[in-house]
């Protein structure tokens, strides 16, 4: 698996690890109508990146990171295992941004470091997956590359306003079967409407799902090893087209 150098936050369903497996963007602009941690755009941070995200916490963190300077990130505190983010005088978005690094691949930010964080290394020299010295440096380097990105705290349909000019559309919604864990979950999405909309994008379209989804004629992309206890394997699928 490629080493991930630009990463905003650890997130359930993030494409950071497998972003190199998707087709490369052929346009100057990348649009992610379901942003999450924007793992695909992170592989091409120099592009014009436009993000849409319905969840206010995620949109808030994205906006905070886009507007931060590297020194702002380096000034964020490292939180020892016996403290929590509320012990520090920080804006809410900074607490959330740190909180996503307090445990691995979560839907929601944590307040305290998970016990796995100090399993392999001693605080504050934690692995990159947890909020420690290395992770903070990588995040500072990341924000240095994304100041020109734009995020809208709006639903995917509103990204229609960018369809005049050809762009690379990376469309990664909550999955029709597994996407119930997000606060803005699959139950609010009409996949027939979304499928039709995906076929009317101007430019390059890349749509993500997992095996079994039928709202577009998806093809296998790669196998994924799950995270956590069961480590269930899954097959990621893709629908792509250039118009
Ligand atoms: C599968 S995740 C995206 C993961 C992302 N590609 C990454 O690499 O981290 C789906 C995201 O869509 C967001 N979402 C759900 N409903 C939405 C909507 N109606 N409009 C925009 N975003 C939505 C969720 O909050 C979640 O962050």
mmCIF file of C-alpha atoms and ligand atoms in Angstrom:
data_model
loop_
_atom_site.group_PDB
_atom_site.id
_atom_site.type_symbol
_atom_site.label_atom_id
_atom_site.label_comp_id
_atom_site.label_asym_id
_atom_site.label_seq_id
_atom_site.Cartn_x
_atom_site.Cartn_y
_atom_site.Cartn_z
ATOM 1 C CA UNK A 1 0.000 0.000 0.000
ATOM 2 C CA UNK A 2 1.306 3.467 -0.910
ATOM 3 C CA UNK A 3 2.610 5.667 1.921
ATOM 4 C CA UNK A 4 0.010 8.355 2.553
ATOM 5 C CA UNK A 5 1.663 11.774 2.851
ATOM 6 C CA UNK A 6 -1.292 14.147 2.635
ATOM 7 C CA UNK A 7 -4.106 13.218 4.978
ATOM 8 C CA UNK A 8 -6.693 15.387 6.715
ATOM 9 C CA UNK A 9 -8.058 13.022 9.338
ATOM 10 C CA UNK A 10 -8.567 9.334 9.943
ATOM 11 C CA UNK A 11 -12.128 8.523 8.943
ATOM 12 C CA UNK A 12 -14.386 5.491 8.582
ATOM 13 C CA UNK A 13 -14.696 4.783 4.848
ATOM 14 C CA UNK A 14 -11.758 7.010 3.900
ATOM 15 C CA UNK A 15 -10.200 6.376 0.517
ATOM 16 C CA UNK A 16 -6.758 7.607 1.656
ATOM 17 C CA UNK A 17 -5.159 4.141 1.548
ATOM 18 C CA UNK A 18 -6.607 3.062 -1.789
ATOM 19 C CA UNK A 19 -6.723 6.411 -3.633
ATOM 20 C CA UNK A 20 -3.896 5.350 -6.033
ATOM 21 C CA UNK A 21 -6.085 2.484 -7.276
ATOM 22 C CA UNK A 22 -8.656 4.850 -8.809
ATOM 23 C CA UNK A 23 -8.109 6.482 -12.251
ATOM 24 C CA UNK A 24 -5.926 9.594 -12.117
ATOM 25 C CA UNK A 25 -7.775 12.912 -12.518
ATOM 26 C CA UNK A 26 -7.640 14.219 -16.086
ATOM 27 C CA UNK A 27 -9.050 17.690 -15.287
ATOM 28 C CA UNK A 28 -7.689 20.629 -13.273
ATOM 29 C CA UNK A 29 -10.638 20.540 -10.872
ATOM 30 C CA UNK A 30 -11.639 17.648 -8.601
ATOM 31 C CA UNK A 31 -15.143 17.752 -7.124
ATOM 32 C CA UNK A 32 -16.048 15.454 -4.215
ATOM 33 C CA UNK A 33 -19.819 15.805 -3.548
ATOM 34 C CA UNK A 34 -19.510 13.455 -0.505
ATOM 35 C CA UNK A 35 -16.267 14.744 0.959
ATOM 36 C CA UNK A 36 -15.582 12.918 4.238
ATOM 37 C CA UNK A 37 -11.804 13.180 4.637
ATOM 38 C CA UNK A 38 -11.402 13.594 0.840
ATOM 39 C CA UNK A 39 -8.853 10.792 0.512
ATOM 40 C CA UNK A 40 -8.813 10.942 -3.310
ATOM 41 C CA UNK A 41 -8.282 14.724 -3.535
ATOM 42 C CA UNK A 42 -5.502 14.390 -0.935
ATOM 43 C CA UNK A 43 -3.466 12.467 -3.495
ATOM 44 C CA UNK A 44 -3.664 15.467 -5.862
ATOM 45 C CA UNK A 45 -3.662 18.455 -3.454
ATOM 46 C CA UNK A 46 -2.303 20.892 -6.071
ATOM 47 C CA UNK A 47 -5.561 20.576 -8.112
ATOM 48 C CA UNK A 48 -8.526 22.919 -7.645
ATOM 49 C CA UNK A 49 -10.530 20.912 -5.127
ATOM 50 C CA UNK A 50 -14.211 21.521 -4.382
ATOM 51 C CA UNK A 51 -15.827 19.604 -1.529
ATOM 52 C CA UNK A 52 -19.457 19.174 -0.429
ATOM 53 C CA UNK A 53 -20.250 17.707 2.962
ATOM 54 C CA UNK A 54 -23.624 17.555 4.726
ATOM 55 C CA UNK A 55 -22.296 16.706 8.205
ATOM 56 C CA UNK A 56 -21.563 19.898 10.151
ATOM 57 C CA UNK A 57 -18.710 18.389 12.160
ATOM 58 C CA UNK A 58 -16.897 17.070 9.083
ATOM 59 C CA UNK A 59 -17.547 20.252 7.071
ATOM 60 C CA UNK A 60 -16.329 22.285 10.081
ATOM 61 C CA UNK A 61 -13.097 20.302 10.319
ATOM 62 C CA UNK A 62 -12.484 20.584 6.565
ATOM 63 C CA UNK A 63 -13.023 24.346 6.678
ATOM 64 C CA UNK A 64 -10.757 24.668 9.737
ATOM 65 C CA UNK A 65 -7.937 22.719 8.057
ATOM 66 C CA UNK A 66 -8.255 24.585 4.742
ATOM 67 C CA UNK A 67 -7.997 27.928 6.560
ATOM 68 C CA UNK A 68 -5.164 26.872 8.910
ATOM 69 C CA UNK A 69 -1.514 27.724 8.412
ATOM 70 C CA UNK A 70 1.116 25.079 9.261
ATOM 71 C CA UNK A 71 2.105 27.011 12.409
ATOM 72 C CA UNK A 72 -1.533 26.983 13.598
ATOM 73 C CA UNK A 73 -1.406 23.193 13.490
ATOM 74 C CA UNK A 74 2.005 23.029 15.192
ATOM 75 C CA UNK A 75 0.555 25.210 17.982
ATOM 76 C CA UNK A 76 -2.260 22.722 18.671
ATOM 77 C CA UNK A 77 -1.622 20.821 21.906
ATOM 78 C CA UNK A 78 -0.691 17.140 22.075
ATOM 79 C CA UNK A 79 -3.181 15.577 24.475
ATOM 80 C CA UNK A 80 -1.729 13.146 27.052
ATOM 81 C CA UNK A 81 -3.685 9.904 27.669
ATOM 82 C CA UNK A 82 -5.048 11.186 30.996
ATOM 83 C CA UNK A 83 -6.507 14.412 29.526
ATOM 84 C CA UNK A 84 -9.231 15.180 27.005
ATOM 85 C CA UNK A 85 -9.664 17.902 24.363
ATOM 86 C CA UNK A 86 -12.143 19.794 26.567
ATOM 87 C CA UNK A 87 -9.309 20.437 29.044
ATOM 88 C CA UNK A 88 -7.862 22.864 26.464
ATOM 89 C CA UNK A 89 -8.972 26.300 25.363
ATOM 90 C CA UNK A 90 -9.507 25.587 21.654
ATOM 91 C CA UNK A 91 -12.206 26.410 19.127
ATOM 92 C CA UNK A 92 -14.726 23.612 18.561
ATOM 93 C CA UNK A 93 -13.406 22.818 15.072
ATOM 94 C CA UNK A 94 -9.851 22.373 16.392
ATOM 95 C CA UNK A 95 -11.173 19.984 19.063
ATOM 96 C CA UNK A 96 -12.990 17.984 16.392
ATOM 97 C CA UNK A 97 -9.939 17.960 14.102
ATOM 98 C CA UNK A 98 -7.744 16.601 16.912
ATOM 99 C CA UNK A 99 -10.575 14.289 17.988
ATOM 100 C CA UNK A 100 -10.583 12.441 14.662
ATOM 101 C CA UNK A 101 -6.941 11.523 15.377
ATOM 102 C CA UNK A 102 -7.619 10.282 18.924
ATOM 103 C CA UNK A 103 -8.865 6.907 17.685
ATOM 104 C CA UNK A 104 -8.493 5.202 14.307
ATOM 105 C CA UNK A 105 -11.003 5.301 11.425
ATOM 106 C CA UNK A 106 -13.976 6.652 13.400
ATOM 107 C CA UNK A 107 -17.207 8.241 12.181
ATOM 108 C CA UNK A 108 -17.077 10.755 15.041
ATOM 109 C CA UNK A 109 -14.267 12.601 16.816
ATOM 110 C CA UNK A 110 -13.092 11.245 20.209
ATOM 111 C CA UNK A 111 -12.254 13.387 23.216
ATOM 112 C CA UNK A 112 -9.537 11.071 24.606
ATOM 113 C CA UNK A 113 -6.776 8.966 23.052
ATOM 114 C CA UNK A 114 -7.919 5.405 22.475
ATOM 115 C CA UNK A 115 -6.016 2.772 24.450
ATOM 116 C CA UNK A 116 -4.591 1.414 21.138
ATOM 117 C CA UNK A 117 -2.713 4.689 20.655
ATOM 118 C CA UNK A 118 -0.085 3.866 23.271
ATOM 119 C CA UNK A 119 0.048 0.145 22.563
ATOM 120 C CA UNK A 120 3.034 0.255 20.226
ATOM 121 C CA UNK A 121 4.743 3.535 21.127
ATOM 122 C CA UNK A 122 4.972 5.833 24.091
ATOM 123 C CA UNK A 123 3.096 9.148 24.147
ATOM 124 C CA UNK A 124 3.769 11.617 22.523
ATOM 125 C CA UNK A 125 5.821 9.688 19.906
ATOM 126 C CA UNK A 126 2.782 7.785 18.638
ATOM 127 C CA UNK A 127 2.355 6.131 15.235
ATOM 128 C CA UNK A 128 1.061 8.339 12.421
ATOM 129 C CA UNK A 129 -2.499 7.070 13.032
ATOM 130 C CA UNK A 130 -2.811 8.909 16.332
ATOM 131 C CA UNK A 131 -2.466 12.522 17.497
ATOM 132 C CA UNK A 132 1.195 12.636 18.490
ATOM 133 C CA UNK A 133 4.363 14.405 17.319
ATOM 134 C CA UNK A 134 4.598 12.774 13.848
ATOM 135 C CA UNK A 135 0.891 13.057 13.086
ATOM 136 C CA UNK A 136 0.903 16.766 13.974
ATOM 137 C CA UNK A 137 3.886 17.416 11.682
ATOM 138 C CA UNK A 138 2.202 15.566 8.809
ATOM 139 C CA UNK A 139 -1.018 17.551 9.331
ATOM 140 C CA UNK A 140 0.960 20.826 9.317
ATOM 141 C CA UNK A 141 2.554 19.787 6.002
ATOM 142 C CA UNK A 142 -0.862 18.833 4.671
ATOM 143 C CA UNK A 143 -2.523 22.185 5.409
ATOM 144 C CA UNK A 144 0.357 23.927 3.622
ATOM 145 C CA UNK A 145 -0.889 22.277 0.402
ATOM 146 C CA UNK A 146 -4.664 22.824 0.633
ATOM 147 C CA UNK A 147 -5.208 26.552 1.273
ATOM 148 C CA UNK A 148 -6.775 26.953 -2.212
ATOM 149 C CA UNK A 149 -9.412 24.199 -1.642
ATOM 150 C CA UNK A 150 -13.060 25.087 -1.087
ATOM 151 C CA UNK A 151 -15.646 23.339 1.069
ATOM 152 C CA UNK A 152 -19.423 23.814 1.102
ATOM 153 C CA UNK A 153 -21.451 22.632 4.079
ATOM 154 C CA UNK A 154 -24.228 21.614 1.693
ATOM 155 C CA UNK A 155 -25.764 18.477 0.233
ATOM 156 C CA UNK A 156 -24.340 16.760 -2.862
ATOM 157 C CA UNK A 157 -27.144 17.984 -5.163
ATOM 158 C CA UNK A 158 -25.890 21.575 -4.832
ATOM 159 C CA UNK A 159 -22.579 20.687 -6.471
ATOM 160 C CA UNK A 160 -24.599 20.731 -9.703
ATOM 161 C CA UNK A 161 -23.645 24.422 -9.901
ATOM 162 C CA UNK A 162 -20.113 23.351 -11.008
ATOM 163 C CA UNK A 163 -21.277 21.194 -13.913
ATOM 164 C CA UNK A 164 -20.703 23.877 -16.599
ATOM 165 C CA UNK A 165 -16.990 23.185 -16.873
ATOM 166 C CA UNK A 166 -15.473 19.693 -17.285
ATOM 167 C CA UNK A 167 -14.059 18.394 -14.015
ATOM 168 C CA UNK A 168 -13.108 15.141 -12.321
ATOM 169 C CA UNK A 169 -16.060 14.083 -10.163
ATOM 170 C CA UNK A 170 -15.085 11.670 -7.394
ATOM 171 C CA UNK A 171 -18.381 10.460 -5.961
ATOM 172 C CA UNK A 172 -18.087 8.395 -2.769
ATOM 173 C CA UNK A 173 -21.465 8.358 -0.985
ATOM 174 C CA UNK A 174 -22.330 6.324 2.114
ATOM 175 C CA UNK A 175 -22.652 2.845 0.626
ATOM 176 C CA UNK A 176 -26.154 1.572 -0.031
ATOM 177 C CA UNK A 177 -25.667 -1.426 2.327
ATOM 178 C CA UNK A 178 -22.894 -0.443 4.741
ATOM 179 C CA UNK A 179 -23.448 3.336 4.892
ATOM 180 C CA UNK A 180 -25.790 3.382 7.862
ATOM 181 C CA UNK A 181 -23.094 4.358 10.387
ATOM 182 C CA UNK A 182 -22.597 7.950 9.228
ATOM 183 C CA UNK A 183 -24.554 10.711 10.982
ATOM 184 C CA UNK A 184 -25.675 11.686 7.459
ATOM 185 C CA UNK A 185 -26.334 8.118 6.495
ATOM 186 C CA UNK A 186 -27.542 6.083 3.502
ATOM 187 C CA UNK A 187 -31.165 6.324 4.668
ATOM 188 C CA UNK A 188 -31.316 9.946 3.437
ATOM 189 C CA UNK A 189 -30.056 9.121 -0.077
ATOM 190 C CA UNK A 190 -32.174 8.114 -3.046
ATOM 191 C CA UNK A 191 -29.720 5.923 -4.969
ATOM 192 C CA UNK A 192 -31.825 5.853 -8.151
ATOM 193 C CA UNK A 193 -31.658 9.659 -8.310
ATOM 194 C CA UNK A 194 -27.955 9.626 -7.448
ATOM 195 C CA UNK A 195 -27.246 7.010 -10.139
ATOM 196 C CA UNK A 196 -28.938 9.135 -12.796
ATOM 197 C CA UNK A 197 -27.127 12.251 -11.617
ATOM 198 C CA UNK A 198 -23.743 10.466 -11.780
ATOM 199 C CA UNK A 199 -24.408 9.769 -15.481
ATOM 200 C CA UNK A 200 -24.892 13.455 -16.250
ATOM 201 C CA UNK A 201 -21.544 14.762 -14.902
ATOM 202 C CA UNK A 202 -19.525 16.950 -17.231
ATOM 203 C CA UNK A 203 -16.029 15.451 -17.526
ATOM 204 C CA UNK A 204 -14.564 12.443 -15.754
ATOM 205 C CA UNK A 205 -16.758 10.566 -13.286
ATOM 206 C CA UNK A 206 -15.573 8.044 -10.721
ATOM 207 C CA UNK A 207 -18.189 6.477 -8.445
ATOM 208 C CA UNK A 208 -17.344 4.278 -5.441
ATOM 209 C CA UNK A 209 -19.378 1.486 -3.865
ATOM 210 C CA UNK A 210 -18.873 -1.968 -2.402
ATOM 211 C CA UNK A 211 -19.691 -5.271 -4.086
ATOM 212 C CA UNK A 212 -23.396 -5.998 -4.335
ATOM 213 C CA UNK A 213 -24.530 -2.431 -5.091
ATOM 214 C CA UNK A 214 -26.588 -2.292 -8.266
ATOM 215 C CA UNK A 215 -27.617 1.349 -8.704
ATOM 216 C CA UNK A 216 -24.925 1.638 -11.427
ATOM 217 C CA UNK A 217 -23.159 -1.145 -13.409
ATOM 218 C CA UNK A 218 -20.176 -1.303 -11.027
ATOM 219 C CA UNK A 219 -17.003 -3.315 -11.667
ATOM 220 C CA UNK A 220 -14.535 -4.754 -9.157
ATOM 221 C CA UNK A 221 -11.672 -2.456 -8.170
ATOM 222 C CA UNK A 222 -9.823 -4.078 -5.251
ATOM 223 C CA UNK A 223 -10.077 -6.142 -2.086
ATOM 224 C CA UNK A 224 -10.002 -4.343 1.246
ATOM 225 C CA UNK A 225 -8.901 -5.754 4.570
ATOM 226 C CA UNK A 226 -11.279 -4.490 7.250
ATOM 227 C CA UNK A 227 -10.283 -2.629 10.373
ATOM 228 C CA UNK A 228 -10.998 -3.777 13.921
ATOM 229 C CA UNK A 229 -11.863 -7.085 15.553
ATOM 230 C CA UNK A 230 -13.443 -9.134 12.773
ATOM 231 C CA UNK A 231 -11.213 -7.619 10.015
ATOM 232 C CA UNK A 232 -13.858 -8.616 7.454
ATOM 233 C CA UNK A 233 -12.664 -8.415 3.845
ATOM 234 C CA UNK A 234 -14.723 -6.503 1.323
ATOM 235 C CA UNK A 235 -14.535 -5.764 -2.381
ATOM 236 C CA UNK A 236 -14.549 -2.154 -3.506
ATOM 237 C CA UNK A 237 -16.260 -1.537 -6.848
ATOM 238 C CA UNK A 238 -16.176 1.394 -9.258
ATOM 239 C CA UNK A 239 -18.170 2.953 -12.094
ATOM 240 C CA UNK A 240 -16.251 5.378 -14.246
ATOM 241 C CA UNK A 241 -16.680 7.236 -17.497
ATOM 242 C CA UNK A 242 -15.225 10.204 -19.416
ATOM 243 C CA UNK A 243 -17.627 12.459 -21.300
HETATM 244 C C1 LIG B 1 -17.976 7.235 2.245
HETATM 245 S S1 LIG B 1 -17.843 8.772 3.064
HETATM 246 C C2 LIG B 1 -16.696 9.638 2.051
HETATM 247 C C3 LIG B 1 -15.293 9.213 2.346
HETATM 248 C C4 LIG B 1 -14.263 10.049 1.623
HETATM 249 N N1 LIG B 1 -14.216 9.735 0.199
HETATM 250 C C5 LIG B 1 -12.898 9.889 2.242
HETATM 251 O O1 LIG B 1 -11.931 9.539 1.543
HETATM 252 O O2 LIG B 1 -12.788 10.121 3.460
HETATM 253 C C6 LIG B 1 -19.358 9.566 2.688
HETATM 254 C C7 LIG B 1 -19.488 10.981 3.214
HETATM 255 O O3 LIG B 1 -20.676 11.558 2.666
HETATM 256 C C8 LIG B 1 -21.236 12.421 3.626
HETATM 257 N N2 LIG B 1 -22.656 12.656 3.255
HETATM 258 C C9 LIG B 1 -23.736 11.918 3.574
HETATM 259 N N3 LIG B 1 -24.853 12.435 3.013
HETATM 260 C C10 LIG B 1 -24.456 13.530 2.314
HETATM 261 C C11 LIG B 1 -25.143 14.469 1.497
HETATM 262 N N4 LIG B 1 -26.478 14.407 1.329
HETATM 263 N N5 LIG B 1 -24.424 15.450 0.884
HETATM 264 C C12 LIG B 1 -23.085 15.542 1.089
HETATM 265 N N6 LIG B 1 -22.374 14.675 1.876
HETATM 266 C C13 LIG B 1 -23.053 13.684 2.465
HETATM 267 C C14 LIG B 1 -21.014 11.685 4.930
HETATM 268 O O4 LIG B 1 -21.125 12.565 6.041
HETATM 269 C C15 LIG B 1 -19.605 11.126 4.726
HETATM 270 O O5 LIG B 1 -18.671 12.045 5.193
#
